[in-house]
């Protein structure tokens, strides 16, 4: 019988790549979708017609229990979150509820539905749980590169909420013997990335300028450095973590860091443009507390899961710029239309 996976956050970037990957592996894939007439569900269905949808919301405990009862999954991937860091200052309580408490509700749904009790230790036959933890938890980093043992110092309400979800996942593993793991994923991007994140904002900005649809691109802090990889590679790591013999947490990243300035240079160059003619820095886009740099040490994932990234930074930037040039040339609306 096909293995069954339930993915929260199915309408997001990672949900789409993970669903594709699991379908290719022969899984029956279910996605948790919220809202009465969520337009992102139809975008997802256009790309992933084989995914079955179950209604539910990370804010609603009963809906998660019903979803787990209905789907009877072998694996649950909790990707649902408010994931845009600046929004977490504007709606800190909502971020805590969805990104933090949502993890508790999902773990409780699994625990209740599978009858796991305190002190349980038999991991066989259990629903395996993946939590989408984040390098944003490292925040003001205490060492570089960051490993599974690096201390957390989150710098945003989002990072704090993710740290709660991370520790709770560990705690359910230790308290109930659940097969519950966290992937501490560094920034990963793609042509399906939300337009609010810097890589996509830049690739869309470059495409608009190249096609004569805009004359400038406004950005915040150009000196921040990130470890950027391709989302299609990172979802494979999520799956591998749930196939491992033991439940453990892993850092996933490329081990290479680039600045926003270098991202901008590469993206404009990919379209044959000189970035300095078009980029305007805007203080209002700076954050109340910035994460200056993030860089992964993915040795554990390489050694224990055999995971390696396959797309370089330059290839990723070129892929995103080319995709947005095609999208806008076709007259599509980047917020609305089909995913590439
Ligand atoms: P994304 O594109 O922003 O997707 C977020 C998903 O969460 C959407 O499907 C959204 O659904 C869903 N969601 C929001 N509120 C919800 C609620 N109340 N109940 C149920 N679902 C809800 O994020 P992503 O880039 O795919 O990232 C996936 C996960 O990995 C997130 O948890 C993110 O924090 C984490 N992460 C991402 C990165 C990265 O670089 N991409 C790195 C580390 C960790 P709607 O369509 O209904 O809004
Ligand atoms: N979004 C955005 N917009 N970021 C900008 C801009 C801008 O105009 N200008 C400069 N930046 C800088 C931000 O200050 C930040 O330092 C960096 O670009 C990356 O910003 P984002 O792309 O918004 O990503 P993030 O690092 O804050 O968060 C992403 O990665 C985390 C993992 O480290 C998100 O996907 C999180 O959900 C994820 O956990």
Short mmCIF file of C-alpha atoms and ligand atoms in Angstrom, two decimals:
data_model
loop_
_atom_site.label_atom_id
_atom_site.label_comp_id
_atom_site.label_asym_id
_atom_site.label_seq_id
_atom_site.Cartn_x
_atom_site.Cartn_y
_atom_site.Cartn_z
CA UNK A 1 0.00 0.00 0.00
CA UNK A 2 1.18 3.53 -0.78
CA UNK A 3 2.54 5.46 2.16
CA UNK A 4 0.39 8.44 3.09
CA UNK A 5 1.69 11.93 3.87
CA UNK A 6 -0.14 14.92 5.31
CA UNK A 7 1.47 18.31 4.58
CA UNK A 8 0.46 21.54 6.31
CA UNK A 9 1.47 24.61 4.29
CA UNK A 10 0.61 22.81 1.02
CA UNK A 11 -0.11 26.14 -0.74
CA UNK A 12 3.37 27.50 0.10
CA UNK A 13 6.66 27.19 -1.77
CA UNK A 14 7.96 24.17 0.15
CA UNK A 15 4.58 22.43 0.26
CA UNK A 16 4.50 22.37 -3.54
CA UNK A 17 8.02 20.97 -3.97
CA UNK A 18 7.58 18.44 -1.17
CA UNK A 19 4.26 17.23 -2.60
CA UNK A 20 5.87 16.79 -6.03
CA UNK A 21 8.75 14.85 -4.52
CA UNK A 22 6.52 12.58 -2.43
CA UNK A 23 4.18 11.90 -5.38
CA UNK A 24 7.25 10.87 -7.41
CA UNK A 25 8.15 8.48 -4.56
CA UNK A 26 4.70 6.83 -4.86
CA UNK A 27 3.10 8.48 -1.79
CA UNK A 28 -0.56 9.32 -1.43
CA UNK A 29 -0.31 13.04 -0.61
CA UNK A 30 -2.81 15.10 1.36
CA UNK A 31 -2.52 18.83 1.93
CA UNK A 32 -4.09 20.76 4.80
CA UNK A 33 -5.65 23.95 3.44
CA UNK A 34 -7.31 26.71 5.41
CA UNK A 35 -9.97 29.28 4.59
CA UNK A 36 -13.31 29.26 2.88
CA UNK A 37 -12.22 30.31 -0.61
CA UNK A 38 -8.44 30.39 -0.40
CA UNK A 39 -7.20 31.36 -3.92
CA UNK A 40 -3.85 29.68 -3.29
CA UNK A 41 -5.60 26.30 -3.15
CA UNK A 42 -6.61 26.55 -6.82
CA UNK A 43 -3.08 27.62 -7.80
CA UNK A 44 -1.77 24.55 -5.98
CA UNK A 45 -4.37 22.28 -7.62
CA UNK A 46 -3.37 23.50 -11.11
CA UNK A 47 0.16 22.28 -10.49
CA UNK A 48 -0.54 19.30 -8.23
CA UNK A 49 -3.79 17.72 -9.35
CA UNK A 50 -2.96 14.45 -7.54
CA UNK A 51 -2.82 16.08 -4.10
CA UNK A 52 -5.96 15.56 -2.00
CA UNK A 53 -7.09 18.45 0.15
CA UNK A 54 -8.31 18.26 3.73
CA UNK A 55 -9.59 21.42 5.41
CA UNK A 56 -7.99 22.64 8.61
CA UNK A 57 -6.18 25.48 10.30
CA UNK A 58 -3.21 25.53 12.65
CA UNK A 59 -5.27 27.85 14.86
CA UNK A 60 -8.00 25.23 15.31
CA UNK A 61 -7.11 22.15 17.38
CA UNK A 62 -10.28 20.24 16.47
CA UNK A 63 -9.69 20.69 12.76
CA UNK A 64 -6.21 19.16 13.07
CA UNK A 65 -7.52 16.16 14.99
CA UNK A 66 -10.20 15.66 12.31
CA UNK A 67 -7.59 15.95 9.55
CA UNK A 68 -5.31 13.34 11.13
CA UNK A 69 -8.29 11.02 11.79
CA UNK A 70 -9.45 11.36 8.20
CA UNK A 71 -6.09 10.99 6.45
CA UNK A 72 -4.51 8.39 8.78
CA UNK A 73 -1.04 9.51 7.66
CA UNK A 74 2.23 7.65 8.02
CA UNK A 75 4.09 10.96 7.92
CA UNK A 76 3.11 14.53 8.82
CA UNK A 77 5.14 17.49 7.53
CA UNK A 78 4.33 20.69 9.43
CA UNK A 79 5.28 23.44 6.98
CA UNK A 80 2.38 25.80 7.75
CA UNK A 81 3.46 29.10 9.33
CA UNK A 82 3.43 32.83 9.09
CA UNK A 83 6.88 32.77 7.52
CA UNK A 84 7.63 36.38 6.51
CA UNK A 85 9.88 37.76 9.23
CA UNK A 86 8.82 41.48 9.05
CA UNK A 87 5.17 40.46 9.45
CA UNK A 88 6.06 38.89 12.78
CA UNK A 89 6.68 42.33 14.32
CA UNK A 90 3.40 43.66 12.94
CA UNK A 91 1.34 40.65 14.09
CA UNK A 92 3.44 39.14 16.84
CA UNK A 93 0.59 37.42 18.66
CA UNK A 94 -0.79 35.84 15.49
CA UNK A 95 2.73 34.67 14.60
CA UNK A 96 3.08 33.08 18.04
CA UNK A 97 -0.28 31.34 17.57
CA UNK A 98 0.31 29.99 14.05
CA UNK A 99 4.09 29.50 13.88
CA UNK A 100 4.56 28.53 17.54
CA UNK A 101 1.35 27.18 19.07
CA UNK A 102 0.42 25.59 15.73
CA UNK A 103 3.23 23.10 16.33
CA UNK A 104 1.76 22.17 19.70
CA UNK A 105 -1.70 21.68 18.16
CA UNK A 106 -0.30 19.48 15.38
CA UNK A 107 1.73 17.37 17.80
CA UNK A 108 -1.28 17.00 20.08
CA UNK A 109 -3.47 15.94 17.16
CA UNK A 110 -0.97 13.20 16.32
CA UNK A 111 -0.56 12.16 19.95
CA UNK A 112 -4.29 11.96 20.59
CA UNK A 113 -5.13 10.18 17.31
CA UNK A 114 -2.37 7.61 17.68
CA UNK A 115 -3.03 7.02 21.39
CA UNK A 116 0.56 7.83 22.42
CA UNK A 117 0.91 8.18 26.17
CA UNK A 118 3.57 9.44 28.55
CA UNK A 119 6.77 7.41 28.67
CA UNK A 120 5.93 5.66 25.39
CA UNK A 121 9.11 4.62 23.64
CA UNK A 122 8.16 2.32 20.78
CA UNK A 123 8.66 4.36 17.62
CA UNK A 124 7.50 1.61 15.24
CA UNK A 125 4.10 2.04 13.66
CA UNK A 126 3.93 5.64 14.82
CA UNK A 127 3.05 8.65 12.73
CA UNK A 128 6.38 10.32 11.92
CA UNK A 129 6.44 14.10 12.35
CA UNK A 130 8.60 16.72 10.60
CA UNK A 131 8.79 20.27 11.97
CA UNK A 132 9.96 23.09 9.70
CA UNK A 133 12.47 24.74 12.01
CA UNK A 134 14.54 27.67 10.80
CA UNK A 135 18.03 29.12 10.83
CA UNK A 136 16.30 32.33 11.95
CA UNK A 137 16.43 30.73 15.45
CA UNK A 138 20.23 31.30 15.47
CA UNK A 139 19.58 35.02 15.00
CA UNK A 140 22.54 36.89 16.46
CA UNK A 141 24.90 34.02 15.85
CA UNK A 142 27.34 32.86 18.51
CA UNK A 143 29.54 30.97 16.02
CA UNK A 144 29.91 30.51 12.26
CA UNK A 145 29.05 28.20 10.60
CA UNK A 146 26.02 27.11 12.61
CA UNK A 147 25.52 23.45 13.53
CA UNK A 148 22.85 21.41 15.32
CA UNK A 149 24.56 22.39 18.59
CA UNK A 150 24.81 26.17 18.04
CA UNK A 151 22.89 28.19 20.66
CA UNK A 152 19.75 30.07 19.64
CA UNK A 153 19.42 33.86 19.94
CA UNK A 154 16.35 34.70 17.83
CA UNK A 155 15.99 38.32 16.69
CA UNK A 156 12.33 38.39 15.62
CA UNK A 157 8.98 37.23 17.01
CA UNK A 158 9.05 34.72 14.14
CA UNK A 159 12.40 33.33 15.32
CA UNK A 160 11.13 33.10 18.89
CA UNK A 161 8.00 31.24 17.75
CA UNK A 162 10.12 28.83 15.69
CA UNK A 163 12.37 28.19 18.71
CA UNK A 164 9.28 27.26 20.74
CA UNK A 165 8.16 24.82 18.03
CA UNK A 166 11.66 23.39 17.82
CA UNK A 167 12.00 22.71 21.54
CA UNK A 168 8.47 21.36 21.72
CA UNK A 169 9.22 18.88 18.94
CA UNK A 170 12.28 17.69 20.88
CA UNK A 171 10.18 17.54 24.04
CA UNK A 172 7.48 15.34 22.45
CA UNK A 173 10.21 13.03 21.20
CA UNK A 174 11.70 12.82 24.70
CA UNK A 175 8.40 12.74 26.64
CA UNK A 176 6.37 10.38 24.46
CA UNK A 177 8.98 8.58 22.37
CA UNK A 178 7.43 10.06 19.25
CA UNK A 179 9.31 10.00 15.96
CA UNK A 180 9.37 13.79 15.81
CA UNK A 181 12.23 15.68 14.15
CA UNK A 182 13.14 19.23 13.19
CA UNK A 183 14.97 20.31 10.08
CA UNK A 184 16.82 23.56 10.78
CA UNK A 185 16.65 24.85 7.24
CA UNK A 186 18.57 27.85 5.97
CA UNK A 187 17.03 30.16 3.36
CA UNK A 188 15.84 28.28 0.29
CA UNK A 189 14.35 29.85 -2.78
CA UNK A 190 12.87 29.08 -6.19
CA UNK A 191 10.69 30.54 -8.94
CA UNK A 192 7.76 29.68 -6.61
CA UNK A 193 9.08 31.81 -3.74
CA UNK A 194 6.65 34.42 -2.36
CA UNK A 195 7.20 37.88 -3.88
CA UNK A 196 7.79 39.43 -0.43
CA UNK A 197 11.10 37.58 0.18
CA UNK A 198 14.25 39.30 -1.01
CA UNK A 199 15.38 36.82 -3.69
CA UNK A 200 12.03 36.88 -5.48
CA UNK A 201 11.59 40.60 -4.94
CA UNK A 202 14.91 41.03 -6.72
CA UNK A 203 14.23 38.55 -9.56
CA UNK A 204 10.81 40.13 -10.20
CA UNK A 205 12.32 43.63 -9.94
CA UNK A 206 15.02 42.77 -12.47
CA UNK A 207 12.46 41.27 -14.86
CA UNK A 208 10.21 44.35 -14.58
CA UNK A 209 13.12 46.71 -15.25
CA UNK A 210 14.38 44.62 -18.17
CA UNK A 211 10.90 44.62 -19.75
CA UNK A 212 10.42 48.35 -19.20
CA UNK A 213 7.70 47.85 -16.57
CA UNK A 214 9.67 49.58 -13.76
CA UNK A 215 12.58 51.99 -13.42
CA UNK A 216 13.88 51.21 -9.91
CA UNK A 217 14.00 48.55 -7.18
CA UNK A 218 13.76 49.63 -3.53
CA UNK A 219 15.54 47.44 -1.00
CA UNK A 220 16.52 47.50 2.67
CA UNK A 221 19.77 46.24 4.19
CA UNK A 222 22.17 45.21 1.40
CA UNK A 223 24.86 44.01 3.83
CA UNK A 224 22.91 41.11 5.41
CA UNK A 225 24.37 37.74 4.47
CA UNK A 226 22.47 34.50 3.99
CA UNK A 227 23.14 30.90 2.99
CA UNK A 228 20.78 30.56 0.01
CA UNK A 229 19.91 27.23 -1.64
CA UNK A 230 17.25 25.78 -3.94
CA UNK A 231 13.94 24.70 -2.33
CA UNK A 232 13.68 21.61 -4.57
CA UNK A 233 16.85 20.26 -2.93
CA UNK A 234 15.75 21.08 0.63
CA UNK A 235 12.43 19.20 0.56
CA UNK A 236 14.38 16.03 -0.23
CA UNK A 237 16.19 16.49 3.08
CA UNK A 238 12.82 16.72 4.90
CA UNK A 239 11.80 13.36 3.44
CA UNK A 240 15.17 11.75 4.22
CA UNK A 241 14.90 12.84 7.88
CA UNK A 242 11.67 10.88 8.26
CA UNK A 243 13.22 7.77 6.65
CA UNK A 244 16.18 7.70 9.07
CA UNK A 245 16.51 4.89 11.61
CA UNK A 246 16.41 7.34 14.55
CA UNK A 247 14.60 10.64 15.07
CA UNK A 248 17.23 13.40 15.04
CA UNK A 249 17.44 17.08 14.10
CA UNK A 250 19.53 18.30 11.17
CA UNK A 251 20.93 21.57 9.84
CA UNK A 252 20.28 21.95 6.09
CA UNK A 253 22.11 24.55 4.00
CA UNK A 254 24.88 24.93 1.43
CA UNK A 255 27.67 26.15 3.73
CA UNK A 256 28.18 29.23 1.49
CA UNK A 257 27.16 32.75 2.36
CA UNK A 258 26.38 35.69 0.05
CA UNK A 259 25.25 39.24 0.82
CA UNK A 260 22.05 40.83 -0.44
CA UNK A 261 24.38 43.14 -2.43
CA UNK A 262 25.96 40.09 -4.14
CA UNK A 263 22.48 38.69 -4.83
CA UNK A 264 21.49 41.97 -6.48
CA UNK A 265 24.69 42.11 -8.56
CA UNK A 266 24.20 38.53 -9.77
CA UNK A 267 20.51 39.01 -10.60
CA UNK A 268 20.98 42.23 -12.60
CA UNK A 269 24.01 40.73 -14.35
CA UNK A 270 21.91 37.69 -15.33
CA UNK A 271 19.68 40.10 -17.29
CA UNK A 272 22.61 42.10 -18.68
CA UNK A 273 21.89 45.13 -16.43
CA UNK A 274 24.07 47.27 -14.13
CA UNK A 275 22.39 47.14 -10.69
CA UNK A 276 23.79 50.48 -9.51
CA UNK A 277 21.60 52.35 -12.02
CA UNK A 278 18.38 50.93 -10.58
CA UNK A 279 18.66 49.92 -6.92
CA UNK A 280 17.53 52.46 -4.30
CA UNK A 281 18.06 51.73 -0.61
CA UNK A 282 15.16 52.54 1.66
CA UNK A 283 15.57 52.85 5.46
CA UNK A 284 11.90 51.97 6.00
CA UNK A 285 12.69 48.43 4.78
CA UNK A 286 15.27 47.86 7.53
CA UNK A 287 14.15 45.60 10.40
CA UNK A 288 13.89 46.50 14.11
CA UNK A 289 16.51 43.81 14.82
CA UNK A 290 18.47 42.28 11.95
CA UNK A 291 20.05 38.86 11.54
CA UNK A 292 23.39 39.92 10.06
CA UNK A 293 24.62 36.58 8.83
CA UNK A 294 23.65 32.93 8.57
CA UNK A 295 25.82 30.11 7.27
CA UNK A 296 25.14 26.39 7.67
CA UNK A 297 27.45 23.57 8.54
CA UNK A 298 25.54 20.71 6.86
CA UNK A 299 28.13 18.00 7.68
CA UNK A 300 25.73 15.90 9.75
CA UNK A 301 23.12 15.79 6.98
CA UNK A 302 25.77 14.86 4.43
CA UNK A 303 27.21 12.09 6.61
CA UNK A 304 23.99 10.59 8.00
CA UNK A 305 21.39 11.30 5.30
CA UNK A 306 23.64 11.48 2.23
CA UNK A 307 22.04 14.86 1.47
CA UNK A 308 23.81 17.36 -0.80
CA UNK A 309 22.54 20.53 -2.48
CA UNK A 310 22.61 20.33 -6.28
CA UNK A 311 22.02 23.96 -7.36
CA UNK A 312 24.65 26.68 -6.88
CA UNK A 313 23.89 30.27 -5.88
CA UNK A 314 24.56 31.58 -9.42
CA UNK A 315 22.38 28.85 -10.97
CA UNK A 316 19.58 29.64 -8.51
CA UNK A 317 19.66 33.38 -9.26
CA UNK A 318 19.72 32.76 -13.02
CA UNK A 319 16.83 30.26 -12.71
CA UNK A 320 14.69 32.82 -10.84
CA UNK A 321 15.46 35.75 -13.15
CA UNK A 322 14.80 33.67 -16.29
CA UNK A 323 11.56 32.35 -14.84
CA UNK A 324 10.31 35.86 -13.98
CA UNK A 325 11.29 37.21 -17.39
CA UNK A 326 9.19 34.44 -18.98
CA UNK A 327 6.30 34.97 -16.55
CA UNK A 328 6.08 38.74 -17.09
CA UNK A 329 6.65 38.46 -20.86
CA UNK A 330 3.57 36.20 -20.96
CA UNK A 331 1.60 38.95 -19.19
CA UNK A 332 1.03 36.81 -16.08
CA UNK A 333 0.39 38.21 -12.61
CA UNK A 334 3.15 36.92 -10.29
CA UNK A 335 0.86 36.99 -7.24
CA UNK A 336 -1.97 35.23 -8.86
CA UNK A 337 -1.13 32.92 -11.71
CA UNK A 338 0.09 29.38 -12.04
CA UNK A 339 3.34 28.27 -10.51
CA UNK A 340 6.19 27.46 -12.87
P1 LIG B 1 5.34 29.94 2.67
O1 LIG B 1 5.50 29.88 1.18
O2 LIG B 1 5.16 31.28 3.31
O3 LIG B 1 4.10 29.02 3.06
C1 LIG B 1 3.49 29.08 4.33
C2 LIG B 1 2.31 28.15 4.35
O4 LIG B 1 1.70 28.21 5.65
C3 LIG B 1 1.21 28.51 3.35
O5 LIG B 1 0.78 27.33 2.71
C4 LIG B 1 0.10 29.07 4.23
O6 LIG B 1 -1.19 28.82 3.74
C5 LIG B 1 0.30 28.24 5.50
N1 LIG B 1 -0.38 28.80 6.65
C6 LIG B 1 -0.32 30.08 7.11
N2 LIG B 1 -1.15 30.23 8.17
C7 LIG B 1 -1.74 29.03 8.38
C8 LIG B 1 -2.70 28.55 9.31
N3 LIG B 1 -3.22 29.34 10.24
N4 LIG B 1 -3.09 27.25 9.24
C9 LIG B 1 -2.58 26.43 8.29
N5 LIG B 1 -1.66 26.83 7.36
C10 LIG B 1 -1.25 28.11 7.41
O7 LIG B 1 6.58 29.26 3.39
P2 LIG B 1 7.70 28.27 2.81
O8 LIG B 1 8.83 29.10 2.30
O9 LIG B 1 7.07 27.26 1.94
O10 LIG B 1 8.23 27.61 4.15
C11 LIG B 1 7.64 26.43 4.67
C12 LIG B 1 7.96 26.32 6.16
O11 LIG B 1 9.37 26.28 6.35
C13 LIG B 1 7.46 27.49 7.01
O12 LIG B 1 7.10 26.97 8.26
C14 LIG B 1 8.69 28.38 7.15
O13 LIG B 1 8.60 29.15 8.32
C15 LIG B 1 9.77 27.33 7.22
N6 LIG B 1 11.09 27.73 6.74
C16 LIG B 1 11.23 28.26 5.49
C17 LIG B 1 12.49 28.58 5.02
C18 LIG B 1 12.69 29.17 3.64
O14 LIG B 1 13.77 29.70 3.38
N7 LIG B 1 11.71 29.04 2.74
C19 LIG B 1 13.62 28.37 5.84
C20 LIG B 1 13.42 27.80 7.10
C21 LIG B 1 12.17 27.47 7.54
P3 LIG B 1 -2.16 29.95 3.08
O15 LIG B 1 -1.99 29.79 1.60
O16 LIG B 1 -3.51 29.55 3.54
O17 LIG B 1 -1.69 31.28 3.58
N1 LIG B 2 12.24 40.69 2.32
C1 LIG B 2 13.15 41.63 2.11
N2 LIG B 2 12.83 42.73 1.36
N3 LIG B 2 14.39 41.48 2.65
C2 LIG B 2 15.31 42.42 2.40
C3 LIG B 2 15.05 43.56 1.64
C4 LIG B 2 13.73 43.72 1.09
O1 LIG B 2 13.41 44.69 0.42
N4 LIG B 2 16.18 44.30 1.56
C5 LIG B 2 17.10 43.67 2.27
N5 LIG B 2 16.60 42.53 2.78
C6 LIG B 2 17.30 41.59 3.68
C7 LIG B 2 16.59 41.34 4.99
O2 LIG B 2 16.83 42.43 5.90
C8 LIG B 2 17.23 40.03 5.42
O3 LIG B 2 18.43 40.29 6.09
C9 LIG B 2 17.54 39.33 4.09
O4 LIG B 2 17.37 40.33 3.06
C10 LIG B 2 16.65 38.13 3.77
O5 LIG B 2 15.30 38.51 3.92
P1 LIG B 2 14.09 37.54 3.48
O6 LIG B 2 14.27 37.10 2.08
O7 LIG B 2 12.83 38.24 3.84
O8 LIG B 2 14.32 36.22 4.35
P2 LIG B 2 14.65 36.01 5.91
O9 LIG B 2 16.08 35.58 6.02
O10 LIG B 2 14.22 37.14 6.74
O11 LIG B 2 13.69 34.80 6.28
C11 LIG B 2 13.55 33.66 5.40
O12 LIG B 2 14.49 32.69 5.75
C12 LIG B 2 14.32 32.11 7.07
C13 LIG B 2 15.44 31.09 7.27
O13 LIG B 2 16.61 31.73 7.64
C14 LIG B 2 12.11 33.18 5.52
O14 LIG B 2 11.88 32.19 4.54
C15 LIG B 2 11.86 32.56 6.89
O15 LIG B 2 10.56 31.97 6.91
C16 LIG B 2 12.93 31.49 7.13
O16 LIG B 2 12.74 30.86 8.36
#
